[in-house]
CSV table of C-alpha atoms in Angstrom, one decimal:
chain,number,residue,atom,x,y,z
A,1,UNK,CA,0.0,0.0,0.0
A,2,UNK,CA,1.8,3.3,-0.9
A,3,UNK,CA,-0.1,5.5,1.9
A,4,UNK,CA,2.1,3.2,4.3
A,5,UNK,CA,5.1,3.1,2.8
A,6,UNK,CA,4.8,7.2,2.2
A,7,UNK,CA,3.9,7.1,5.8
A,8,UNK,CA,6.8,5.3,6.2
A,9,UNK,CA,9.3,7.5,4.5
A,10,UNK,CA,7.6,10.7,6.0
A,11,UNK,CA,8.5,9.8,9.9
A,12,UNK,CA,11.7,8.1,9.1
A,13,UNK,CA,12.6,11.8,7.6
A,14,UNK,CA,11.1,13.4,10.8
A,15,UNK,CA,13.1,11.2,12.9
A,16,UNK,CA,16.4,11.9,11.3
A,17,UNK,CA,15.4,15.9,11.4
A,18,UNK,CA,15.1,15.6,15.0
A,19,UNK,CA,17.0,13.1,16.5
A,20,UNK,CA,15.6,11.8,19.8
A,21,UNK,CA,16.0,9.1,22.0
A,22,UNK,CA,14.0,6.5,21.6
A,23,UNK,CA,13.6,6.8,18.1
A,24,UNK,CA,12.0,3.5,16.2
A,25,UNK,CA,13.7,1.5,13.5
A,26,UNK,CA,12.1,1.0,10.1
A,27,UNK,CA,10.2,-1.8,11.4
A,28,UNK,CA,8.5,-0.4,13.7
A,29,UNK,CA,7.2,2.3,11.9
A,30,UNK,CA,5.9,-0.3,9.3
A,31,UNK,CA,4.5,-2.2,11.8
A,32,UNK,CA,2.6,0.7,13.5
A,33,UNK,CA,2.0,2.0,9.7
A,34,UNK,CA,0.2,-1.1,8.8
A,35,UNK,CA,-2.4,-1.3,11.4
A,36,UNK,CA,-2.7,2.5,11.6
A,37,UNK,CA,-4.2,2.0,7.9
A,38,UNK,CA,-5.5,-1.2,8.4
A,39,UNK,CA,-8.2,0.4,11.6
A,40,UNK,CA,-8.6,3.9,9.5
A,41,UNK,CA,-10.1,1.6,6.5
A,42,UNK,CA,-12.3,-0.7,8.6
A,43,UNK,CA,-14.1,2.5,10.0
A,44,UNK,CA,-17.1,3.8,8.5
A,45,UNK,CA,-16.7,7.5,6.3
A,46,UNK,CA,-17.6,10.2,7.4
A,47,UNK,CA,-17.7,9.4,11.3
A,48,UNK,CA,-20.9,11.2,12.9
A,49,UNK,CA,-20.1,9.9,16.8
A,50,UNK,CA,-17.2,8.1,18.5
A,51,UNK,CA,-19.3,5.0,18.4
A,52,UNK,CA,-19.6,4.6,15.1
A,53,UNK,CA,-16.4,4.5,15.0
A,54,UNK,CA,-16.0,0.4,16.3
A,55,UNK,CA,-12.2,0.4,15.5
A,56,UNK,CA,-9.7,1.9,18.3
A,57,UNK,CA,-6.2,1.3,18.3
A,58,UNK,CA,-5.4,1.3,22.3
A,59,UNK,CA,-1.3,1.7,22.8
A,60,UNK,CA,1.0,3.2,25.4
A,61,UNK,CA,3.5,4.6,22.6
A,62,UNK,CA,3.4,8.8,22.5
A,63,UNK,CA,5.0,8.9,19.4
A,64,UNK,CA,2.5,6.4,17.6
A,65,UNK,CA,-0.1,9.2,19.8
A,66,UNK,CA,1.8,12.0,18.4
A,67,UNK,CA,1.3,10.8,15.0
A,68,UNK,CA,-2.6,9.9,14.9
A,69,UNK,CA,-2.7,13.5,16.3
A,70,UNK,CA,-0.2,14.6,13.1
A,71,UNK,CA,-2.9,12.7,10.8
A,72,UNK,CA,-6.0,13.8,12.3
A,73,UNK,CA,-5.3,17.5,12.1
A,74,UNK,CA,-3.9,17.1,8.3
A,75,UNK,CA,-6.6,15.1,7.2
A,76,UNK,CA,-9.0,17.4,9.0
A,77,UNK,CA,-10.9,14.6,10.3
A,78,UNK,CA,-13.6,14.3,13.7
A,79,UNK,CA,-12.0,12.1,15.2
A,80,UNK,CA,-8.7,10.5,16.3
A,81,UNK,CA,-7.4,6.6,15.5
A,82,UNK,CA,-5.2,6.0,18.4
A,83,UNK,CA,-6.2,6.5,22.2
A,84,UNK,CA,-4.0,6.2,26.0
A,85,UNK,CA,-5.8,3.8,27.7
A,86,UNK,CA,-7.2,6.3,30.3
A,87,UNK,CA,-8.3,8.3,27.7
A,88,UNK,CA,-10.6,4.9,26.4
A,89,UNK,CA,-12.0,4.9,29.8
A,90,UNK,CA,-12.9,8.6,30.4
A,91,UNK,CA,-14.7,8.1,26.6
A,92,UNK,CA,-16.4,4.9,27.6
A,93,UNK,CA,-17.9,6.4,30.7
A,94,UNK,CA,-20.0,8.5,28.6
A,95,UNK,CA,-21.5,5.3,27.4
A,96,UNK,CA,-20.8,2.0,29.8
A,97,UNK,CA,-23.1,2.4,33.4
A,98,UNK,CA,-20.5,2.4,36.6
A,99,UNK,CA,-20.2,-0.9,37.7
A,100,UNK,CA,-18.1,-3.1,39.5
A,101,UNK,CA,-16.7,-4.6,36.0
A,102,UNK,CA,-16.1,-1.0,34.5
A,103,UNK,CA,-14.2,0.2,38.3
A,104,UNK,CA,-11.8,-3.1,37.7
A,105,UNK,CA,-11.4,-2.1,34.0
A,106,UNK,CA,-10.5,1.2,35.1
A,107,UNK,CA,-7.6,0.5,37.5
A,108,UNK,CA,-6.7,-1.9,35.1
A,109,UNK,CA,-6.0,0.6,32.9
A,110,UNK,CA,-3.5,2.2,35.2
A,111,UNK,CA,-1.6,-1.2,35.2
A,112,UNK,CA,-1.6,-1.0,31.0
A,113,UNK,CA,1.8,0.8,30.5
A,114,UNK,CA,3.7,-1.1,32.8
A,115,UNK,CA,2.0,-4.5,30.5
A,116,UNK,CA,3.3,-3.3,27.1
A,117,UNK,CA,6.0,-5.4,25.7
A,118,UNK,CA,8.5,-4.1,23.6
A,119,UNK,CA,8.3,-4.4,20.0
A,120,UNK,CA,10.1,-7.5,18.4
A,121,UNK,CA,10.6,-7.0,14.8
A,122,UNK,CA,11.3,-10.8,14.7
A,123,UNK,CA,8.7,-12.2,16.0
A,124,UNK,CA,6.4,-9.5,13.8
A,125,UNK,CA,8.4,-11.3,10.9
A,126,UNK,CA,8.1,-14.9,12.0
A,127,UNK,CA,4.4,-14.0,12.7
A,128,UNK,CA,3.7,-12.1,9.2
A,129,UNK,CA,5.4,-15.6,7.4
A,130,UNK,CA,3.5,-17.9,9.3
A,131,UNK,CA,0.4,-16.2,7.9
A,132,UNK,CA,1.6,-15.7,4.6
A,133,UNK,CA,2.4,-19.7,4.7
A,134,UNK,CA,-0.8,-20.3,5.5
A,135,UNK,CA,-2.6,-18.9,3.0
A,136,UNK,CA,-1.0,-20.5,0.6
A,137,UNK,CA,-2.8,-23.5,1.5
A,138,UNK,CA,-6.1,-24.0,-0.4
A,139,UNK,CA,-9.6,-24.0,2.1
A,140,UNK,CA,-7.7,-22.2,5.0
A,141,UNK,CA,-11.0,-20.1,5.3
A,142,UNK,CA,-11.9,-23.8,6.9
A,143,UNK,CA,-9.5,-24.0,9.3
A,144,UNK,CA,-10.8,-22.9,12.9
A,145,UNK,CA,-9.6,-20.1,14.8
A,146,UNK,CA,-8.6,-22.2,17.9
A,147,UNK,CA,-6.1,-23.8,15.3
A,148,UNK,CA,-4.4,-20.9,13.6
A,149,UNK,CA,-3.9,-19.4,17.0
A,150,UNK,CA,-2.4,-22.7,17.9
A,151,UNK,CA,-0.1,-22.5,14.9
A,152,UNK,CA,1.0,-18.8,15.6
A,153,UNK,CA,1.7,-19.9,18.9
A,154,UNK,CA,3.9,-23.1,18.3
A,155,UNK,CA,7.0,-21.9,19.8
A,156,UNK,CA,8.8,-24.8,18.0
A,157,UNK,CA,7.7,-23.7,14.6
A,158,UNK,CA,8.5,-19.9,15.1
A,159,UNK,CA,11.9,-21.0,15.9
A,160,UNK,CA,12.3,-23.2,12.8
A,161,UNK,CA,11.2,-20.6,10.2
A,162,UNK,CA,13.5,-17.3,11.9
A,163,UNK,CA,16.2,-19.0,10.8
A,164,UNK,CA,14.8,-20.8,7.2
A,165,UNK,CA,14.7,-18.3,4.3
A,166,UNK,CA,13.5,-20.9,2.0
A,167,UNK,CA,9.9,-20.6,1.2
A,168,UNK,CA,9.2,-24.1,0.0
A,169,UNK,CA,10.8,-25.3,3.4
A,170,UNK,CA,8.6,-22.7,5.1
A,171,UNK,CA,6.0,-24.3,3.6
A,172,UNK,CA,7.0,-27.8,4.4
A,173,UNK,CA,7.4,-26.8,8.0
A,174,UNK,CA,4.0,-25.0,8.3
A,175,UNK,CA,2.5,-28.2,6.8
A,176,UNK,CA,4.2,-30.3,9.1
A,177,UNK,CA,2.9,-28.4,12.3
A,178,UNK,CA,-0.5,-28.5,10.6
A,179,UNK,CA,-0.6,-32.3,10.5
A,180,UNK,CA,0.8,-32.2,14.4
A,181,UNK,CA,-1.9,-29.8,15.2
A,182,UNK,CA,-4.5,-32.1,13.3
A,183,UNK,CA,-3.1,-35.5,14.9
A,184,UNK,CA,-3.4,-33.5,18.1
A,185,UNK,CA,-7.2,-32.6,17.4
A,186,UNK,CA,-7.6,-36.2,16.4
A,187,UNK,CA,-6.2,-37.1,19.9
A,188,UNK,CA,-8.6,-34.5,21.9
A,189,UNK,CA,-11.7,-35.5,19.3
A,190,UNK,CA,-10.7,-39.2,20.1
A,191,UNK,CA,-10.5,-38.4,23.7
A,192,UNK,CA,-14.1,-36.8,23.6
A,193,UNK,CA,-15.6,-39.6,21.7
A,194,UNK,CA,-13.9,-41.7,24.0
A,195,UNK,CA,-15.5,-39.6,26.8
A,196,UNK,CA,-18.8,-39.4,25.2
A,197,UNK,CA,-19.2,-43.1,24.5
A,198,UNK,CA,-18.4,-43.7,28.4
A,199,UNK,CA,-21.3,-41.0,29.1
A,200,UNK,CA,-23.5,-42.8,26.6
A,201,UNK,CA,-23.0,-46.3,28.4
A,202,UNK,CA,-23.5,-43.9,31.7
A,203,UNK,CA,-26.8,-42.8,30.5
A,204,UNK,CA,-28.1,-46.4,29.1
A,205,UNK,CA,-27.0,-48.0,32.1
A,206,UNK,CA,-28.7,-45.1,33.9
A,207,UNK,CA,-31.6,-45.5,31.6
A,208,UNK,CA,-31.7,-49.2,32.1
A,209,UNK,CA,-31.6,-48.5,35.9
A,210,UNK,CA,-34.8,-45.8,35.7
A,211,UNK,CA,-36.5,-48.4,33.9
A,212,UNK,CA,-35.8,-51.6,36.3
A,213,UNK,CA,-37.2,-48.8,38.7
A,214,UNK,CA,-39.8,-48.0,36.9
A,215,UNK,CA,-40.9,-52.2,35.9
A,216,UNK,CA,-40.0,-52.2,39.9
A,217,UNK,CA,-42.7,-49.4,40.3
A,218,UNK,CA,-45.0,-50.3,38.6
A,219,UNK,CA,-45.3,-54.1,40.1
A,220,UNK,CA,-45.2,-52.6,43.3
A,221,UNK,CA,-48.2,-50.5,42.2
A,222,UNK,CA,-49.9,-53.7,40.8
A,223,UNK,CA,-49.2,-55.5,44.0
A,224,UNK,CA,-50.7,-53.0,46.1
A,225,UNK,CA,-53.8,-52.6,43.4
A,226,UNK,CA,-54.3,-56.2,43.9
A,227,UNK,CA,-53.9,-56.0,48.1
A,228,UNK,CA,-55.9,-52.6,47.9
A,229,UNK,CA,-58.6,-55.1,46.1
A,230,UNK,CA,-58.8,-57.5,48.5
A,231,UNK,CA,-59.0,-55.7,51.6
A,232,UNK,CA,-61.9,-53.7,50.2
A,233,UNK,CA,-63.7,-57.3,49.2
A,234,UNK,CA,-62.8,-58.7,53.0
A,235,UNK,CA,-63.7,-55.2,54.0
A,236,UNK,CA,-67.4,-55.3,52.2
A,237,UNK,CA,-67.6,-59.5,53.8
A,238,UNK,CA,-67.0,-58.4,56.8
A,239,UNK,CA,-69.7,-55.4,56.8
A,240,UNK,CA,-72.0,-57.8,55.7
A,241,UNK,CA,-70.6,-60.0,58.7
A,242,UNK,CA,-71.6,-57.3,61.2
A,243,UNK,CA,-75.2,-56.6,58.8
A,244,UNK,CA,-75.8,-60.3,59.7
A,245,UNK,CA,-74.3,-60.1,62.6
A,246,UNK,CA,-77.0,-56.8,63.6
A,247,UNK,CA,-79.6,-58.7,62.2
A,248,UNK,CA,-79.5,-61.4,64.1
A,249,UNK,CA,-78.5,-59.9,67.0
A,250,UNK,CA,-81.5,-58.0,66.5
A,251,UNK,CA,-83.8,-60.7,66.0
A,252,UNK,CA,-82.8,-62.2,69.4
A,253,UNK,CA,-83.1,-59.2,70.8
A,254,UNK,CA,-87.0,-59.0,69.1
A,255,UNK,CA,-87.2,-62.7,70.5
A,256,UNK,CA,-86.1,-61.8,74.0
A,257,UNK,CA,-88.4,-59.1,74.5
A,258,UNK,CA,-91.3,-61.0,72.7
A,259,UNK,CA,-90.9,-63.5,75.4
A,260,UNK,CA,-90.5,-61.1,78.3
A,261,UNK,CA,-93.3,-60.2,77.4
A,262,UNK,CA,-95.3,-62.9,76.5
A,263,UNK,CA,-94.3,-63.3,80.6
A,264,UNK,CA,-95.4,-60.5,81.9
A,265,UNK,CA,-98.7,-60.7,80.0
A,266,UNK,CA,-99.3,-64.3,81.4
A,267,UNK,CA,-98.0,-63.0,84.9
A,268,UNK,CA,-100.4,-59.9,84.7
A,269,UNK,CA,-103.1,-61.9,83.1
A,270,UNK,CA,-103.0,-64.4,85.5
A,271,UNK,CA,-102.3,-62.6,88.6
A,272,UNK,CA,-104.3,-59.5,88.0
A,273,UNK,CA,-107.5,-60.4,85.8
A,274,UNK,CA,-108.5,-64.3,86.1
A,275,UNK,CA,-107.8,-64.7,90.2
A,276,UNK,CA,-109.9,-61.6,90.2
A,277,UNK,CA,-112.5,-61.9,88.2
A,278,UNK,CA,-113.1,-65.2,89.7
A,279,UNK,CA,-113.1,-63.7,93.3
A,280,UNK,CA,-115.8,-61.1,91.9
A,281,UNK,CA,-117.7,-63.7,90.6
A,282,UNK,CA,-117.2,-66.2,93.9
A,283,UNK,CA,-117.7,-63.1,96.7
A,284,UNK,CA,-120.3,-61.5,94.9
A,285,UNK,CA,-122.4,-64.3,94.6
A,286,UNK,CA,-121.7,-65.9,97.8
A,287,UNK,CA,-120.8,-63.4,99.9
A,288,UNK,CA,-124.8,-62.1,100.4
A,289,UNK,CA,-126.2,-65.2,101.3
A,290,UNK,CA,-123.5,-65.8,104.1
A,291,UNK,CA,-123.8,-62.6,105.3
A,292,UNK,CA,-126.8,-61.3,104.5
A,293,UNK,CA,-127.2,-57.6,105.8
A,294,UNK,CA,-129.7,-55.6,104.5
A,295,UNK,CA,-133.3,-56.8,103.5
A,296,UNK,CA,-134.1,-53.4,101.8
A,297,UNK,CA,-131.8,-54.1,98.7
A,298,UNK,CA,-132.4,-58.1,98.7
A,299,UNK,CA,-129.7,-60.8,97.8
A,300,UNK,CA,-129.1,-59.5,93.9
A,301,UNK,CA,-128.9,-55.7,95.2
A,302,UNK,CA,-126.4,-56.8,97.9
A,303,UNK,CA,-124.7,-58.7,95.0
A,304,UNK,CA,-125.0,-56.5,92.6
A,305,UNK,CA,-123.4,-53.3,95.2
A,306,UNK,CA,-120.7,-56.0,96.6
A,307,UNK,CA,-119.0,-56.5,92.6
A,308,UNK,CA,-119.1,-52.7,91.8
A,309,UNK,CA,-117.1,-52.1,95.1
A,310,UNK,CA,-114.7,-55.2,93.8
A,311,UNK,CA,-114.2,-54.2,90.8
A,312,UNK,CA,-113.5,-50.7,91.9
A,313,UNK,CA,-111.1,-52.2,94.1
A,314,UNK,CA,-109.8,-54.1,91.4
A,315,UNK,CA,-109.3,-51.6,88.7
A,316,UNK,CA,-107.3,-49.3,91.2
A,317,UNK,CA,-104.9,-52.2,91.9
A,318,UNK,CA,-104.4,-53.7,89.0
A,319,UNK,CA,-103.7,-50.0,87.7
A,320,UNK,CA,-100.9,-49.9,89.9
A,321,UNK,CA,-99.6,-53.4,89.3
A,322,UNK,CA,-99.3,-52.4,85.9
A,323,UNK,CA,-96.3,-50.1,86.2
A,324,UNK,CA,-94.3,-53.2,87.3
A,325,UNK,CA,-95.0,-54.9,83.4
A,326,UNK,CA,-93.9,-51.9,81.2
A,327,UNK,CA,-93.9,-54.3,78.5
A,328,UNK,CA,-97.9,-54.7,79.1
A,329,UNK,CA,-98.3,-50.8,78.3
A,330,UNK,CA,-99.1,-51.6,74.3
A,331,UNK,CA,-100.9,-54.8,74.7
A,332,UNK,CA,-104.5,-54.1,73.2
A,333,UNK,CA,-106.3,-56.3,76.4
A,334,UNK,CA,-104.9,-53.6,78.7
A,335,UNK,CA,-106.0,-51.2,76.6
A,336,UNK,CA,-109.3,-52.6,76.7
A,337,UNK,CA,-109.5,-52.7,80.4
A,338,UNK,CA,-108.1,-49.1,80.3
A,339,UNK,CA,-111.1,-47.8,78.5
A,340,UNK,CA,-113.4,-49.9,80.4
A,341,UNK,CA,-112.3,-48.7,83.5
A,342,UNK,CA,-112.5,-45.0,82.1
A,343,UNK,CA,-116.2,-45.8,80.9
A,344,UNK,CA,-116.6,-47.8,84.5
A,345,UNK,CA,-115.4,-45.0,86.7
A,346,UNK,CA,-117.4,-42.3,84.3
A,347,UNK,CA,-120.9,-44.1,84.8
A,348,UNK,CA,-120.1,-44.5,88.5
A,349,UNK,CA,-119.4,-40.9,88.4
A,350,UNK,CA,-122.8,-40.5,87.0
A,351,UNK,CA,-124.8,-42.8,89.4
A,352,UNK,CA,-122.9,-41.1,92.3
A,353,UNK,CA,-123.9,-37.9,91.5
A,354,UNK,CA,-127.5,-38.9,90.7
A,355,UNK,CA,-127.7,-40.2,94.1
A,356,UNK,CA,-126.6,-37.5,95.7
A,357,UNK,CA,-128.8,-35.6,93.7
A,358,UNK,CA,-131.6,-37.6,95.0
A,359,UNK,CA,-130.9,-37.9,98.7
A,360,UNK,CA,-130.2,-33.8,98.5
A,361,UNK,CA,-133.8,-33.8,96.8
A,362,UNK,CA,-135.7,-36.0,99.7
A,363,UNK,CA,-133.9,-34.0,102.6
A,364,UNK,CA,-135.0,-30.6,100.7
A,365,UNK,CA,-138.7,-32.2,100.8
A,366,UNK,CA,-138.7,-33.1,104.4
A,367,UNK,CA,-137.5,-29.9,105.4
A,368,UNK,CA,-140.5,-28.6,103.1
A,369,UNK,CA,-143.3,-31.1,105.1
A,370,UNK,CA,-141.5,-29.9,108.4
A,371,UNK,CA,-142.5,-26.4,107.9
């Protein structure tokens, strides 16, 4: 490119015009030449803002500083091509938020001058025919970038071609540390297959492992379906146990009672209504005639007064005998002797009260004749 090479010429004049310490060889003005063009070119023209600029060339070296600053004012343009690291980070703090990554980037930038190798025309040289090497090889574009930066790192290799000037040999020994870096991929892509195919068998066997567990699982589900089953049929067998069980139990209970009370209905019955009717029938009728006491009413009256005072008699006790037989309460000839002695005790009532009705009636007529 002639704008480098009349770069180039221009400083290597300056330098001789005034001599200074420090001052750089030929090579290193190429080499800071080079990618001074190289970043101008990859930038978009014109430049509106710093960040459309994207390309920055970051160095420590004043004089490379004092050039950009040279260019920039000759070629009149915005902005400049070369930047101090500090002066990076006081432009990126218009854009990057503080944070603990941009602090550290900061101070790190104070450690950046003290970092800076210094230049080694060799190894630029070795580095520059490594690359020129390279693409003389057909599909390079294919090669990965892990690769080439293995290449232009082989320390081996960059001794071999500083001191071999012939290109074909060059050539020969860029080929060779290709194949080594190739038989070393091979190695690391065997290693990984290798690796893989151990975590493949890792994950069948685990796989196999999930599904014994799961077979496992599920049989353990099936078994306790099946138990599950069963207890709920000797579950419903032994409800209809206790149903039978109730019923029964119930229908002894029924039979009990019956039968308790089928006693106490023959106790009652015989106790409390045929000893006395029969002792109504034998003192009423007899009881007159052995003692006869009044000749007024005559034997039936006498008979006939002597069984209603019985049977009042009667009907009072056998009321009260009752409560002992609770199981007699419902039964329907109790019932019937309830409402007879009801109807009994009402028509007494009635007779009572017409006979007082009547002897009040005779005293009133006395007392009437008297006067």
């Amino acid at each position: 490119d002639q704008r480098v090479v009349n770069d180039i010429l221009t400083q290597m004049e300056f330098e001789k015009r005034h001599p200074a310490r420090g001052a750089k060889s030929y090579e290193q003005w190429e080499h800071d030449m080079v990618l001074w063009h190289f970043v101008r070119d990859k930038r978009p023209s014109p430049l509106e803002s710093p960040l459309d600029a994207i390309y920055w060339i970051v160095t420590v070296d004043f004089r490379f500083l004092g050039f950009d600053a040279y260019k920039k004012d000759r070629l009149n343009e915005p902005f400049q091509t070369c930047l101090h690291p500090s002066t990076l980070v006081q432009m990126l703090q218009f854009w990057v938020p503080r944070t603990a990554q941009f602090e550290e980037a900061m101070l790190s930038s104070l450690r950046l001058p003290f970092l800076f190798q210094e230049f080694d025309p060799n190894s630029e040289r070795v580095t520059i025919r490594i690359i020129e090497t390279l693409g003389r090889f057909e599909n390079i574009g294919d090669l990965s970038k892990e690769t080439i930066a293995a290449i232009l790192m082989n320390d081996a290799l960059r001794q071999k071609l500083s001191v071999e000037s012939d290109i074909k040999k060059q050539v020969e020994l860029v080929r060779e540390a290709l194949i080594e870096e190739q038989q070393k991929l091979e190695k690391r892509l065997k290693a990984a297959f290798k690796t893989s195919e151990e975590l493949e068998k890792k994950i069948h066997q685990k796989d196999e492992t999930i599904r014994e567990l799961t077979e496992k699982i599920n049989n353990m589900q099936e078994g306790l379906s099946l138990i599950r089953k069963q207890l709920d049929e000797k579950k419903k067998k032994e409800e209809r146990l206790e149903e039978r069980i109730d019923y029964l139990e119930g229908m002894e209970r029924t039979r009990i009672e019956n039968a308790q009370r089928r006693t106490e209905i023959f106790r009652f019955t015989a106790c409390w209504i045929f000893i006395p009717i029969i002792l109504l029938i034998v003192i009423g009728f007899y009881g007159p005639r052995l003692f006869y006491i009044s000749t007024r009413l005559g034997v039936w009256g006498q008979t006939i007064g002597i069984w209603i005072l019985l049977l009042i008699v009667w009907l009072w006790i056998a009321e009260k005998r009752s409560k002992k037989y609770p199981r007699i309460q419902d039964w329907s000839v109790f019932k019937i002797i309830q409402k007879f002695k009801k109807w009994f005790f009402g028509i007494l009532g009635l007779l009572l009260v017409g006979i007082l009705i009547n002897a009040l009636w005779d005293i009133l007529e006395n007392l009437l004749k008297i006067k």
